[in-house]
PDB file of C-alpha atoms in Angstrom:
ATOM      1  CA  UNK Q 729     -27.108  75.980-163.372  1.00 68.00           C
ATOM      2  CA  UNK Q 730     -24.231  78.403-162.889  1.00 93.00           C
ATOM      3  CA  UNK Q 731     -23.197  77.148-159.365  1.00 98.00           C
ATOM      4  CA  UNK Q 732     -23.325  73.697-157.747  1.00 98.00           C
ATOM      5  CA  UNK Q 733     -23.344  73.621-154.003  1.00 98.00           C
ATOM      6  CA  UNK Q 734     -22.623  70.264-152.215  1.00 98.00           C
ATOM      7  CA  UNK Q 735     -21.757  69.157-148.617  1.00 98.00           C
ATOM      8  CA  UNK Q 736     -18.055  68.979-148.294  1.00 98.00           C
ATOM      9  CA  UNK Q 737     -18.113  67.622-144.712  1.00 98.00           C
ATOM     10  CA  UNK Q 738     -19.891  64.522-143.484  1.00 97.00           C
ATOM     11  CA  UNK Q 739     -21.787  66.313-140.782  1.00 97.00           C
ATOM     12  CA  UNK Q 740     -22.403  69.677-139.138  1.00 98.00           C
ATOM     13  CA  UNK Q 741     -20.052  71.833-136.899  1.00 98.00           C
ATOM     14  CA  UNK Q 742     -21.431  74.206-134.233  1.00 97.00           C
ATOM     15  CA  UNK Q 743     -19.844  77.344-135.498  1.00 97.00           C
ATOM     16  CA  UNK Q 744     -17.647  76.782-138.425  1.00 98.00           C
ATOM     17  CA  UNK Q 745     -15.321  79.504-139.492  1.00 98.00           C
ATOM     18  CA  UNK Q 746     -11.887  80.688-140.730  1.00 97.00           C
ATOM     19  CA  UNK Q 747     -11.504  78.445-143.919  1.00 97.00           C
ATOM     20  CA  UNK Q 748      -7.924  78.567-145.593  1.00 96.00           C
ATOM     21  CA  UNK Q 749      -6.884  76.315-148.323  1.00 95.00           C
ATOM     22  CA  UNK Q 750      -3.377  74.644-147.952  1.00 94.00           C
ATOM     23  CA  UNK Q 751      -2.163  73.831-151.600  1.00 92.00           C
ATOM     24  CA  UNK Q 752       0.698  71.775-150.564  1.00 92.00           C
ATOM     25  CA  UNK Q 753      -1.259  69.498-148.125  1.00 93.00           C
ATOM     26  CA  UNK Q 754      -4.419  69.751-150.219  1.00 95.00           C
ATOM     27  CA  UNK Q 755      -6.481  70.350-147.103  1.00 96.00           C
ATOM     28  CA  UNK Q 756      -8.773  72.970-145.881  1.00 97.00           C
ATOM     29  CA  UNK Q 757      -7.944  74.484-142.573  1.00 97.00           C
ATOM     30  CA  UNK Q 758     -10.883  75.762-140.364  1.00 98.00           C
ATOM     31  CA  UNK Q 759     -12.070  76.292-136.860  1.00 98.00           C
ATOM     32  CA  UNK Q 760     -15.259  75.430-134.806  1.00 98.00           C
ATOM     33  CA  UNK Q 761     -15.274  78.577-132.590  1.00 98.00           C
ATOM     34  CA  UNK Q 762     -17.540  77.583-129.811  1.00 96.00           C
ATOM     35  CA  UNK Q 763     -16.578  73.746-129.847  1.00 97.00           C
ATOM     36  CA  UNK Q 764     -12.972  75.218-129.433  1.00 98.00           C
ATOM     37  CA  UNK Q 765     -10.925  73.386-131.955  1.00 98.00           C
ATOM     38  CA  UNK Q 766      -8.830  73.989-135.016  1.00 98.00           C
ATOM     39  CA  UNK Q 767      -8.823  71.332-137.722  1.00 98.00           C
ATOM     40  CA  UNK Q 768      -8.216  70.275-141.312  1.00 98.00           C
ATOM     41  CA  UNK Q 769     -10.390  68.509-143.750  1.00 98.00           C
ATOM     42  CA  UNK Q 770      -9.345  66.734-146.930  1.00 97.00           C
ATOM     43  CA  UNK Q 771     -11.143  65.702-150.226  1.00 95.00           C
ATOM     44  CA  UNK Q 772     -12.072  62.359-148.587  1.00 96.00           C
ATOM     45  CA  UNK Q 773     -13.986  64.381-145.960  1.00 97.00           C
ATOM     46  CA  UNK Q 774     -11.601  63.225-143.195  1.00 98.00           C
ATOM     47  CA  UNK Q 775     -11.340  65.687-140.303  1.00 98.00           C
ATOM     48  CA  UNK Q 776      -8.106  65.942-138.382  1.00 97.00           C
ATOM     49  CA  UNK Q 777      -8.221  68.012-135.131  1.00 98.00           C
ATOM     50  CA  UNK Q 778      -4.959  69.969-134.828  1.00 98.00           C
ATOM     51  CA  UNK Q 779      -5.725  71.700-131.566  1.00 97.00           C
ATOM     52  CA  UNK Q 780      -8.570  71.346-128.987  1.00 98.00           C
ATOM     53  CA  UNK Q 781      -9.186  73.803-126.068  1.00 97.00           C
ATOM     54  CA  UNK Q 782     -11.018  73.024-122.969  1.00 95.00           C
ATOM     55  CA  UNK Q 783     -14.754  73.631-122.694  1.00 95.00           C
ATOM     56  CA  UNK Q 784     -15.773  77.208-122.519  1.00 93.00           C
ATOM     57  CA  UNK Q 785     -12.895  78.558-124.578  1.00 97.00           C
ATOM     58  CA  UNK Q 786     -13.252  79.885-128.207  1.00 97.00           C
ATOM     59  CA  UNK Q 787     -10.889  79.126-131.067  1.00 98.00           C
ATOM     60  CA  UNK Q 788     -11.458  81.800-133.609  1.00 98.00           C
ATOM     61  CA  UNK Q 789      -8.665  81.336-136.116  1.00 98.00           C
ATOM     62  CA  UNK Q 790      -5.975  78.770-137.351  1.00 98.00           C
ATOM     63  CA  UNK Q 791      -3.063  79.558-139.616  1.00 96.00           C
ATOM     64  CA  UNK Q 792      -0.077  77.438-140.525  1.00 95.00           C
ATOM     65  CA  UNK Q 793       3.550  78.707-140.011  1.00 95.00           C
ATOM     66  CA  UNK Q 794       5.595  78.753-143.193  1.00 93.00           C
ATOM     67  CA  UNK Q 795       8.254  76.205-143.330  1.00 90.00           C
ATOM     68  CA  UNK Q 796       7.083  74.458-140.133  1.00 91.00           C
ATOM     69  CA  UNK Q 797       4.931  71.442-140.926  1.00 86.00           C
ATOM     70  CA  UNK Q 798       3.833  70.859-137.365  1.00 93.00           C
ATOM     71  CA  UNK Q 799       3.259  74.313-136.275  1.00 96.00           C
ATOM     72  CA  UNK Q 800       0.076  76.470-136.357  1.00 97.00           C
ATOM     73  CA  UNK Q 801      -0.948  79.660-134.894  1.00 97.00           C
ATOM     74  CA  UNK Q 802      -4.382  79.830-133.158  1.00 98.00           C
ATOM     75  CA  UNK Q 803      -6.512  82.701-131.770  1.00 98.00           C
ATOM     76  CA  UNK Q 804      -7.885  81.594-128.406  1.00 98.00           C
ATOM     77  CA  UNK Q 805     -10.261  83.994-126.528  1.00 97.00           C
ATOM     78  CA  UNK Q 806      -7.979  87.025-126.266  1.00 97.00           C
ATOM     79  CA  UNK Q 807      -4.674  85.199-126.847  1.00 98.00           C
ATOM     80  CA  UNK Q 808      -2.590  84.211-129.723  1.00 98.00           C
ATOM     81  CA  UNK Q 809      -0.635  80.993-129.420  1.00 98.00           C
ATOM     82  CA  UNK Q 810       1.991  79.029-131.304  1.00 97.00           C
ATOM     83  CA  UNK Q 811       0.995  75.316-131.193  1.00 98.00           C
ATOM     84  CA  UNK Q 812       3.106  72.304-131.992  1.00 97.00           C
ATOM     85  CA  UNK Q 813       0.615  69.898-133.503  1.00 96.00           C
ATOM     86  CA  UNK Q 814       2.941  66.807-133.002  1.00 94.00           C
ATOM     87  CA  UNK Q 815       3.407  67.510-129.365  1.00 95.00           C
ATOM     88  CA  UNK Q 816       0.430  69.423-128.346  1.00 93.00           C
ATOM     89  CA  UNK Q 817       2.744  72.089-126.719  1.00 96.00           C
ATOM     90  CA  UNK Q 818       1.077  75.539-126.803  1.00 96.00           C
ATOM     91  CA  UNK Q 819       3.338  78.555-126.422  1.00 96.00           C
ATOM     92  CA  UNK Q 820       1.704  82.190-125.724  1.00 97.00           C
ATOM     93  CA  UNK Q 821       2.684  84.802-128.134  1.00 97.00           C
ATOM     94  CA  UNK Q 822       0.702  87.486-126.909  1.00 97.00           C
ATOM     95  CA  UNK Q 823      -2.456  88.227-124.863  1.00 97.00           C
ATOM     96  CA  UNK Q 824      -4.814  91.296-124.890  1.00 97.00           C
ATOM     97  CA  UNK Q 825      -5.306  93.334-121.614  1.00 92.00           C
ATOM     98  CA  UNK Q 826      -8.788  94.180-122.860  1.00 86.00           C
ATOM     99  CA  UNK Q 827     -11.790  92.480-121.372  1.00 87.00           C
ATOM    100  CA  UNK Q 828     -15.285  91.977-122.706  1.00 92.00           C
ATOM    101  CA  UNK Q 829     -14.121  90.851-126.193  1.00 96.00           C
ATOM    102  CA  UNK Q 830     -12.713  87.843-128.063  1.00 97.00           C
ATOM    103  CA  UNK Q 831     -10.697  87.348-131.198  1.00 98.00           C
ATOM    104  CA  UNK Q 832     -12.667  86.624-134.381  1.00 97.00           C
ATOM    105  CA  UNK Q 833     -11.375  86.400-137.934  1.00 97.00           C
ATOM    106  CA  UNK Q 834      -7.763  86.516-139.020  1.00 97.00           C
ATOM    107  CA  UNK Q 835      -5.622  86.370-142.070  1.00 96.00           C
ATOM    108  CA  UNK Q 836      -2.001  86.870-143.222  1.00 96.00           C
ATOM    109  CA  UNK Q 837      -1.108  89.488-145.651  1.00 96.00           C
ATOM    110  CA  UNK Q 838       0.980  88.677-148.744  1.00 94.00           C
ATOM    111  CA  UNK Q 839       4.156  89.103-146.626  1.00 94.00           C
ATOM    112  CA  UNK Q 840       3.052  86.665-144.032  1.00 94.00           C
ATOM    113  CA  UNK Q 841       2.128  89.174-141.387  1.00 96.00           C
ATOM    114  CA  UNK Q 842      -0.854  88.212-139.256  1.00 97.00           C
ATOM    115  CA  UNK Q 843      -3.935  90.472-138.860  1.00 98.00           C
ATOM    116  CA  UNK Q 844      -6.517  89.502-136.327  1.00 98.00           C
ATOM    117  CA  UNK Q 845      -9.500  91.246-135.122  1.00 98.00           C
ATOM    118  CA  UNK Q 846     -11.745  91.369-131.894  1.00 98.00           C
ATOM    119  CA  UNK Q 847     -15.449  91.713-131.265  1.00 96.00           C
ATOM    120  CA  UNK Q 848     -17.651  92.408-128.238  1.00 94.00           C
ATOM    121  CA  UNK Q 849     -19.099  89.392-126.570  1.00 91.00           C
ATOM    122  CA  UNK Q 850     -22.482  88.482-128.108  1.00 84.00           C
ATOM    123  CA  UNK Q 851     -25.602  88.091-126.082  1.00 81.00           C
ATOM    124  CA  UNK Q 852     -27.297  86.598-129.020  1.00 80.00           C
ATOM    125  CA  UNK Q 853     -26.159  86.166-132.728  1.00 78.00           C
ATOM    126  CA  UNK Q 854     -25.180  89.590-133.895  1.00 78.00           C
ATOM    127  CA  UNK Q 855     -26.201  91.234-130.605  1.00 84.00           C
ATOM    128  CA  UNK Q 856     -23.262  92.966-128.775  1.00 89.00           C
ATOM    129  CA  UNK Q 857     -22.084  96.220-127.399  1.00 91.00           C
ATOM    130  CA  UNK Q 858     -20.627  98.080-130.294  1.00 94.00           C
ATOM    131  CA  UNK Q 859     -17.210  99.598-130.640  1.00 95.00           C
ATOM    132  CA  UNK Q 860     -15.548  97.297-128.083  1.00 95.00           C
ATOM    133  CA  UNK Q 861     -13.297  95.475-130.702  1.00 97.00           C
ATOM    134  CA  UNK Q 862     -10.194  96.496-132.605  1.00 98.00           C
ATOM    135  CA  UNK Q 863      -7.993  95.273-135.446  1.00 98.00           C
ATOM    136  CA  UNK Q 864      -4.465  94.155-134.511  1.00 98.00           C
ATOM    137  CA  UNK Q 865      -1.226  93.360-136.236  1.00 98.00           C
ATOM    138  CA  UNK Q 866       1.136  90.483-134.958  1.00 96.00           C
ATOM    139  CA  UNK Q 867       4.741  91.511-135.294  1.00 92.00           C
ATOM    140  CA  UNK Q 868       7.548  89.225-136.271  1.00 86.00           C
ATOM    141  CA  UNK Q 869       8.508  89.021-132.486  1.00 89.00           C
ATOM    142  CA  UNK Q 870       5.113  87.791-131.780  1.00 92.00           C
ATOM    143  CA  UNK Q 871       3.567  91.052-130.181  1.00 95.00           C
ATOM    144  CA  UNK Q 872       0.162  92.530-131.000  1.00 97.00           C
ATOM    145  CA  UNK Q 873      -0.240  96.176-131.867  1.00 97.00           C
ATOM    146  CA  UNK Q 874      -3.682  97.852-132.299  1.00 97.00           C
ATOM    147  CA  UNK Q 875      -4.078  99.196-135.860  1.00 98.00           C
ATOM    148  CA  UNK Q 876      -7.698 100.224-135.778  1.00 98.00           C
ATOM    149  CA  UNK Q 877      -9.922 101.059-132.798  1.00 97.00           C
ATOM    150  CA  UNK Q 878     -13.681 101.163-132.150  1.00 97.00           C
ATOM    151  CA  UNK Q 879     -14.515  98.214-134.264  1.00 97.00           C
ATOM    152  CA  UNK Q 880     -17.775  96.380-133.253  1.00 96.00           C
ATOM    153  CA  UNK Q 881     -17.402  92.926-135.051  1.00 96.00           C
ATOM    154  CA  UNK Q 882     -14.244  92.452-136.853  1.00 98.00           C
ATOM    155  CA  UNK Q 883     -14.516  90.100-139.597  1.00 98.00           C
ATOM    156  CA  UNK Q 884     -13.482  89.451-143.235  1.00 98.00           C
ATOM    157  CA  UNK Q 885     -10.010  90.553-144.616  1.00 98.00           C
ATOM    158  CA  UNK Q 886      -8.632  90.421-148.118  1.00 97.00           C
ATOM    159  CA  UNK Q 887      -5.904  92.202-150.097  1.00 97.00           C
ATOM    160  CA  UNK Q 888      -6.113  93.295-153.724  1.00 97.00           C
ATOM    161  CA  UNK Q 889      -4.229  91.570-156.398  1.00 96.00           C
ATOM    162  CA  UNK Q 890      -1.647  94.410-156.559  1.00 96.00           C
ATOM    163  CA  UNK Q 891      -1.319  94.496-152.764  1.00 96.00           C
ATOM    164  CA  UNK Q 892      -2.162  98.083-152.554  1.00 97.00           C
ATOM    165  CA  UNK Q 893      -5.626  97.835-150.991  1.00 98.00           C
ATOM    166  CA  UNK Q 894      -6.755  96.059-147.785  1.00 98.00           C
ATOM    167  CA  UNK Q 895     -10.548  95.219-147.818  1.00 98.00           C
ATOM    168  CA  UNK Q 896     -11.981  94.826-144.268  1.00 98.00           C
ATOM    169  CA  UNK Q 897     -15.490  94.036-142.858  1.00 98.00           C
ATOM    170  CA  UNK Q 898     -17.160  95.302-139.676  1.00 98.00           C
ATOM    171  CA  UNK Q 899     -20.158  93.049-139.747  1.00 97.00           C
ATOM    172  CA  UNK Q 900     -22.081  94.856-137.104  1.00 95.00           C
ATOM    173  CA  UNK Q 901     -22.255  98.149-138.906  1.00 97.00           C
ATOM    174  CA  UNK Q 902     -22.691  96.296-142.215  1.00 98.00           C
ATOM    175  CA  UNK Q 903     -19.819  98.121-144.010  1.00 98.00           C
ATOM    176  CA  UNK Q 904     -16.863  96.931-146.176  1.00 98.00           C
ATOM    177  CA  UNK Q 905     -14.050  99.289-145.876  1.00 98.00           C
ATOM    178  CA  UNK Q 906     -10.944  99.811-148.263  1.00 98.00           C
ATOM    179  CA  UNK Q 907      -7.581 101.048-146.933  1.00 98.00           C
ATOM    180  CA  UNK Q 908      -4.482 102.034-148.841  1.00 98.00           C
ATOM    181  CA  UNK Q 909      -1.974  99.195-147.914  1.00 98.00           C
ATOM    182  CA  UNK Q 910       1.831  99.529-147.905  1.00 98.00           C
ATOM    183  CA  UNK Q 911       3.074  96.056-148.478  1.00 96.00           C
ATOM    184  CA  UNK Q 912       6.602  96.812-147.380  1.00 95.00           C
ATOM    185  CA  UNK Q 913       5.632  98.074-143.957  1.00 95.00           C
ATOM    186  CA  UNK Q 914       2.028  96.786-143.307  1.00 96.00           C
ATOM    187  CA  UNK Q 915       0.727 100.230-142.724  1.00 97.00           C
ATOM    188  CA  UNK Q 916      -2.861 101.047-143.477  1.00 98.00           C
ATOM    189  CA  UNK Q 917      -4.153 104.562-144.418  1.00 98.00           C
ATOM    190  CA  UNK Q 918      -7.046 106.480-146.129  1.00 98.00           C
ATOM    191  CA  UNK Q 919      -9.955 104.446-144.796  1.00 98.00           C
ATOM    192  CA  UNK Q 920     -13.071 104.750-147.005  1.00 98.00           C
ATOM    193  CA  UNK Q 921     -16.279 102.723-147.375  1.00 98.00           C
ATOM    194  CA  UNK Q 922     -16.475 100.440-150.366  1.00 98.00           C
ATOM    195  CA  UNK Q 923     -19.834  99.080-149.656  1.00 98.00           C
ATOM    196  CA  UNK Q 924     -22.592 100.437-147.272  1.00 98.00           C
ATOM    197  CA  UNK Q 925     -25.133  97.618-146.963  1.00 98.00           C
ATOM    198  CA  UNK Q 926     -27.454  99.891-144.953  1.00 97.00           C
ATOM    199  CA  UNK Q 927     -28.090 102.025-148.015  1.00 96.00           C
ATOM    200  CA  UNK Q 928     -27.762  99.652-150.981  1.00 95.00           C
ATOM    201  CA  UNK Q 929     -30.937  97.892-152.069  1.00 94.00           C
ATOM    202  CA  UNK Q 930     -29.011  94.778-153.200  1.00 95.00           C
ATOM    203  CA  UNK Q 931     -28.710  93.710-149.644  1.00 97.00           C
ATOM    204  CA  UNK Q 932     -31.352  92.176-147.291  1.00 94.00           C
ATOM    205  CA  UNK Q 933     -32.134  93.957-144.080  1.00 94.00           C
ATOM    206  CA  UNK Q 934     -31.397  90.873-141.823  1.00 94.00           C
ATOM    207  CA  UNK Q 935     -28.014  89.839-143.286  1.00 97.00           C
ATOM    208  CA  UNK Q 936     -24.653  90.693-142.115  1.00 97.00           C
ATOM    209  CA  UNK Q 937     -21.352  90.599-144.203  1.00 98.00           C
ATOM    210  CA  UNK Q 938     -19.140  87.972-142.591  1.00 98.00           C
ATOM    211  CA  UNK Q 939     -15.907  86.337-144.010  1.00 98.00           C
ATOM    212  CA  UNK Q 940     -14.645  86.992-147.512  1.00 98.00           C
ATOM    213  CA  UNK Q 941     -12.051  86.215-150.085  1.00 97.00           C
ATOM    214  CA  UNK Q 942     -10.886  87.749-153.313  1.00 97.00           C
ATOM    215  CA  UNK Q 943     -10.910  86.100-156.863  1.00 97.00           C
ATOM    216  CA  UNK Q 944      -8.581  86.101-159.793  1.00 97.00           C
ATOM    217  CA  UNK Q 945     -10.300  89.044-161.280  1.00 97.00           C
ATOM    218  CA  UNK Q 946      -9.973  91.166-158.193  1.00 97.00           C
ATOM    219  CA  UNK Q 947     -13.680  90.784-157.026  1.00 98.00           C
ATOM    220  CA  UNK Q 948     -14.653  89.948-153.537  1.00 98.00           C
ATOM    221  CA  UNK Q 949     -16.845  87.053-152.424  1.00 98.00           C
ATOM    222  CA  UNK Q 950     -18.581  87.755-149.151  1.00 98.00           C
ATOM    223  CA  UNK Q 951     -20.557  85.139-146.984  1.00 98.00           C
ATOM    224  CA  UNK Q 952     -23.818  86.894-145.901  1.00 98.00           C
ATOM    225  CA  UNK Q 953     -24.647  85.766-142.412  1.00 97.00           C
ATOM    226  CA  UNK Q 954     -28.366  85.218-142.059  1.00 95.00           C
ATOM    227  CA  UNK Q 955     -28.701  85.803-145.824  1.00 97.00           C
ATOM    228  CA  UNK Q 956     -28.481  82.353-147.201  1.00 97.00           C
ATOM    229  CA  UNK Q 957     -26.116  83.539-149.878  1.00 98.00           C
ATOM    230  CA  UNK Q 958     -22.668  84.328-151.066  1.00 98.00           C
ATOM    231  CA  UNK Q 959     -22.256  87.538-152.880  1.00 98.00           C
ATOM    232  CA  UNK Q 960     -19.657  88.681-155.326  1.00 98.00           C
ATOM    233  CA  UNK Q 961     -18.720  92.532-155.304  1.00 98.00           C
ATOM    234  CA  UNK Q 962     -16.681  94.324-157.744  1.00 98.00           C
ATOM    235  CA  UNK Q 963     -13.465  95.289-155.839  1.00 97.00           C
ATOM    236  CA  UNK Q 964     -13.305  98.787-157.542  1.00 96.00           C
ATOM    237  CA  UNK Q 965     -16.959  99.872-157.534  1.00 97.00           C
ATOM    238  CA  UNK Q 966     -18.561  97.947-154.758  1.00 97.00           C
ATOM    239  CA  UNK Q 967     -21.407  96.692-156.734  1.00 97.00           C
ATOM    240  CA  UNK Q 968     -22.843  93.268-156.633  1.00 97.00           C
ATOM    241  CA  UNK Q 969     -21.976  91.211-159.684  1.00 97.00           C
ATOM    242  CA  UNK Q 970     -23.045  87.710-158.710  1.00 97.00           C
ATOM    243  CA  UNK Q 971     -24.869  85.682-156.215  1.00 98.00           C
ATOM    244  CA  UNK Q 972     -24.614  82.016-155.017  1.00 98.00           C
ATOM    245  CA  UNK Q 973     -27.604  80.761-153.160  1.00 98.00           C
ATOM    246  CA  UNK Q 974     -26.733  78.506-150.167  1.00 98.00           C
ATOM    247  CA  UNK Q 975     -28.865  75.706-148.487  1.00 97.00           C
ATOM    248  CA  UNK Q 976     -28.392  77.204-145.035  1.00 97.00           C
ATOM    249  CA  UNK Q 977     -28.863  80.847-143.712  1.00 96.00           C
ATOM    250  CA  UNK Q 978     -25.976  81.287-141.407  1.00 97.00           C
ATOM    251  CA  UNK Q 979     -22.985  81.104-143.717  1.00 98.00           C
ATOM    252  CA  UNK Q 980     -19.878  82.491-142.108  1.00 98.00           C
ATOM    253  CA  UNK Q 981     -16.871  82.469-144.387  1.00 98.00           C
ATOM    254  CA  UNK Q 982     -15.383  81.468-147.787  1.00 98.00           C
ATOM    255  CA  UNK Q 983     -12.263  80.808-149.628  1.00 97.00           C
ATOM    256  CA  UNK Q 984     -11.103  79.344-152.964  1.00 97.00           C
ATOM    257  CA  UNK Q 985      -9.189  76.028-153.069  1.00 96.00           C
ATOM    258  CA  UNK Q 986      -8.772  72.848-154.932  1.00 95.00           C
ATOM    259  CA  UNK Q 987      -5.821  71.822-157.334  1.00 92.00           C
ATOM    260  CA  UNK Q 988      -6.862  74.564-159.758  1.00 94.00           C
ATOM    261  CA  UNK Q 989      -8.340  77.094-157.237  1.00 96.00           C
ATOM    262  CA  UNK Q 990     -11.718  76.754-158.974  1.00 97.00           C
ATOM    263  CA  UNK Q 991     -13.579  75.327-156.104  1.00 97.00           C
ATOM    264  CA  UNK Q 992     -15.007  77.499-153.269  1.00 98.00           C
ATOM    265  CA  UNK Q 993     -15.325  76.295-149.572  1.00 98.00           C
ATOM    266  CA  UNK Q 994     -17.982  77.834-147.367  1.00 98.00           C
ATOM    267  CA  UNK Q 995     -18.311  77.305-143.621  1.00 98.00           C
ATOM    268  CA  UNK Q 996     -21.601  77.653-141.688  1.00 98.00           C
ATOM    269  CA  UNK Q 997     -23.302  77.515-138.277  1.00 97.00           C
ATOM    270  CA  UNK Q 998     -25.740  75.274-136.612  1.00 96.00           C
ATOM    271  CA  UNK Q 999     -25.572  76.360-133.019  1.00 93.00           C
ATOM    272  CA  UNK Q1000     -27.715  79.521-133.237  1.00 90.00           C
ATOM    273  CA  UNK Q1001     -30.625  77.978-135.128  1.00 92.00           C
ATOM    274  CA  UNK Q1002     -33.781  77.011-133.190  1.00 91.00           C
ATOM    275  CA  UNK Q1003     -35.340  73.576-133.631  1.00 94.00           C
ATOM    276  CA  UNK Q1004     -37.716  74.868-136.396  1.00 94.00           C
ATOM    277  CA  UNK Q1005     -34.886  76.270-138.495  1.00 92.00           C
ATOM    278  CA  UNK Q1006     -32.722  73.225-138.005  1.00 93.00           C
ATOM    279  CA  UNK Q1007     -35.561  71.088-139.421  1.00 95.00           C
ATOM    280  CA  UNK Q1008     -35.830  73.580-142.333  1.00 96.00           C
ATOM    281  CA  UNK Q1009     -32.015  73.806-142.841  1.00 97.00           C
ATOM    282  CA  UNK Q1010     -30.715  70.130-142.340  1.00 97.00           C
ATOM    283  CA  UNK Q1011     -27.384  71.142-143.683  1.00 98.00           C
ATOM    284  CA  UNK Q1012     -26.756  73.948-141.224  1.00 98.00           C
ATOM    285  CA  UNK Q1013     -23.229  73.705-139.845  1.00 98.00           C
ATOM    286  CA  UNK Q1014     -21.785  71.950-142.779  1.00 98.00           C
ATOM    287  CA  UNK Q1015     -18.789  72.848-144.842  1.00 98.00           C
ATOM    288  CA  UNK Q1016     -19.851  73.334-148.399  1.00 98.00           C
ATOM    289  CA  UNK Q1017     -17.993  72.993-151.708  1.00 98.00           C
ATOM    290  CA  UNK Q1018     -19.192  75.283-154.680  1.00 98.00           C
ATOM    291  CA  UNK Q1019     -18.244  74.627-158.253  1.00 98.00           C
ATOM    292  CA  UNK Q1020     -19.250  76.654-161.307  1.00 97.00           C
ATOM    293  CA  UNK Q1021     -19.710  76.362-165.082  1.00 96.00           C
ATOM    294  CA  UNK Q1022     -18.293  80.013-165.281  1.00 93.00           C
ATOM    295  CA  UNK Q1023     -14.819  79.933-166.840  1.00 91.00           C
ATOM    296  CA  UNK Q1024     -13.595  82.846-164.676  1.00 92.00           C
ATOM    297  CA  UNK Q1025     -14.808  81.181-161.417  1.00 96.00           C
ATOM    298  CA  UNK Q1026     -11.156  80.995-160.011  1.00 95.00           C
ATOM    299  CA  UNK Q1027      -9.459  82.095-156.818  1.00 95.00           C
ATOM    300  CA  UNK Q1028      -6.581  84.121-156.226  1.00 88.00           C
ATOM    301  CA  UNK Q1029      -4.463  82.205-153.602  1.00 79.00           C
ATOM    302  CA  UNK Q1030      -3.534  84.650-150.861  1.00 71.00           C
ATOM    303  CA  UNK Q1031      -0.633  84.084-148.629  1.00 74.00           C
ATOM    304  CA  UNK Q1032      -1.997  81.521-146.107  1.00 78.00           C
ATOM    305  CA  UNK Q1033       0.923  80.976-143.738  1.00 90.00           C
ATOM    306  CA  UNK Q1034       2.548  83.049-141.056  1.00 91.00           C
ATOM    307  CA  UNK Q1035       6.161  84.152-141.443  1.00 91.00           C
ATOM    308  CA  UNK Q1036       8.283  84.864-138.315  1.00 84.00           C
TER     309      UNK Q1036
END
């Protein structure tokens, strides 16, 4: 078989998301959005909770801070906090004035700038009021500025290998956009559609593009929520070039990691499945590790840490 998929966690999470590989710590950072925590997991499957919110609050993203071993940045509801893991101290960086939304996926660009998006509040999985969200950039002084408006469900982010293109997913409309990217200023321009899943027969009607990453060949790997698969997409043509079948339907995000960046980590959801589907998908909510016999199955390690 080309791909081997195995459980990387010992048990399921409610709504696993936001995986980032930390090469120095040799750990995977991730969040459980609805359980409200940010954590790491290592090769021994040991989970360390870095930050836990009170019940009823979402934690949508976690990123380490460069040069600060005990500091992380987390997206909580509509706020961005700097957290000292050692003391538990939480410092507010900025908070949105907008209601009816929450933060979702976030990543740092190759210069260490934090990009984080919002989505309308769901009444059911993938069911929300459209165009309530936006995409934001966090400045060096910790302030959020809106870079893109009328987003419905802000999700996956990735930068091309030459740093000249930002790839971006709005899950609700099933589109992957490409923008010209100025790495020196962080400015985006010239939005165009790379993939329209509403018009491409390679995509299932029920699936939504969720989190994504980019490999060493410049191809995107996208977690297909409700699709039970990861798809690889040519970063220039937008065509599907490979598929990884997953043991659960609601996969949420993906990243490369491991000592040689030849392992793929995939997060997933258990919370939204009914009892019948939970019985059919006993590994729902687990974190997975994917390996491959393909020699070019290798990640491009993006910048994973915030720089102030």
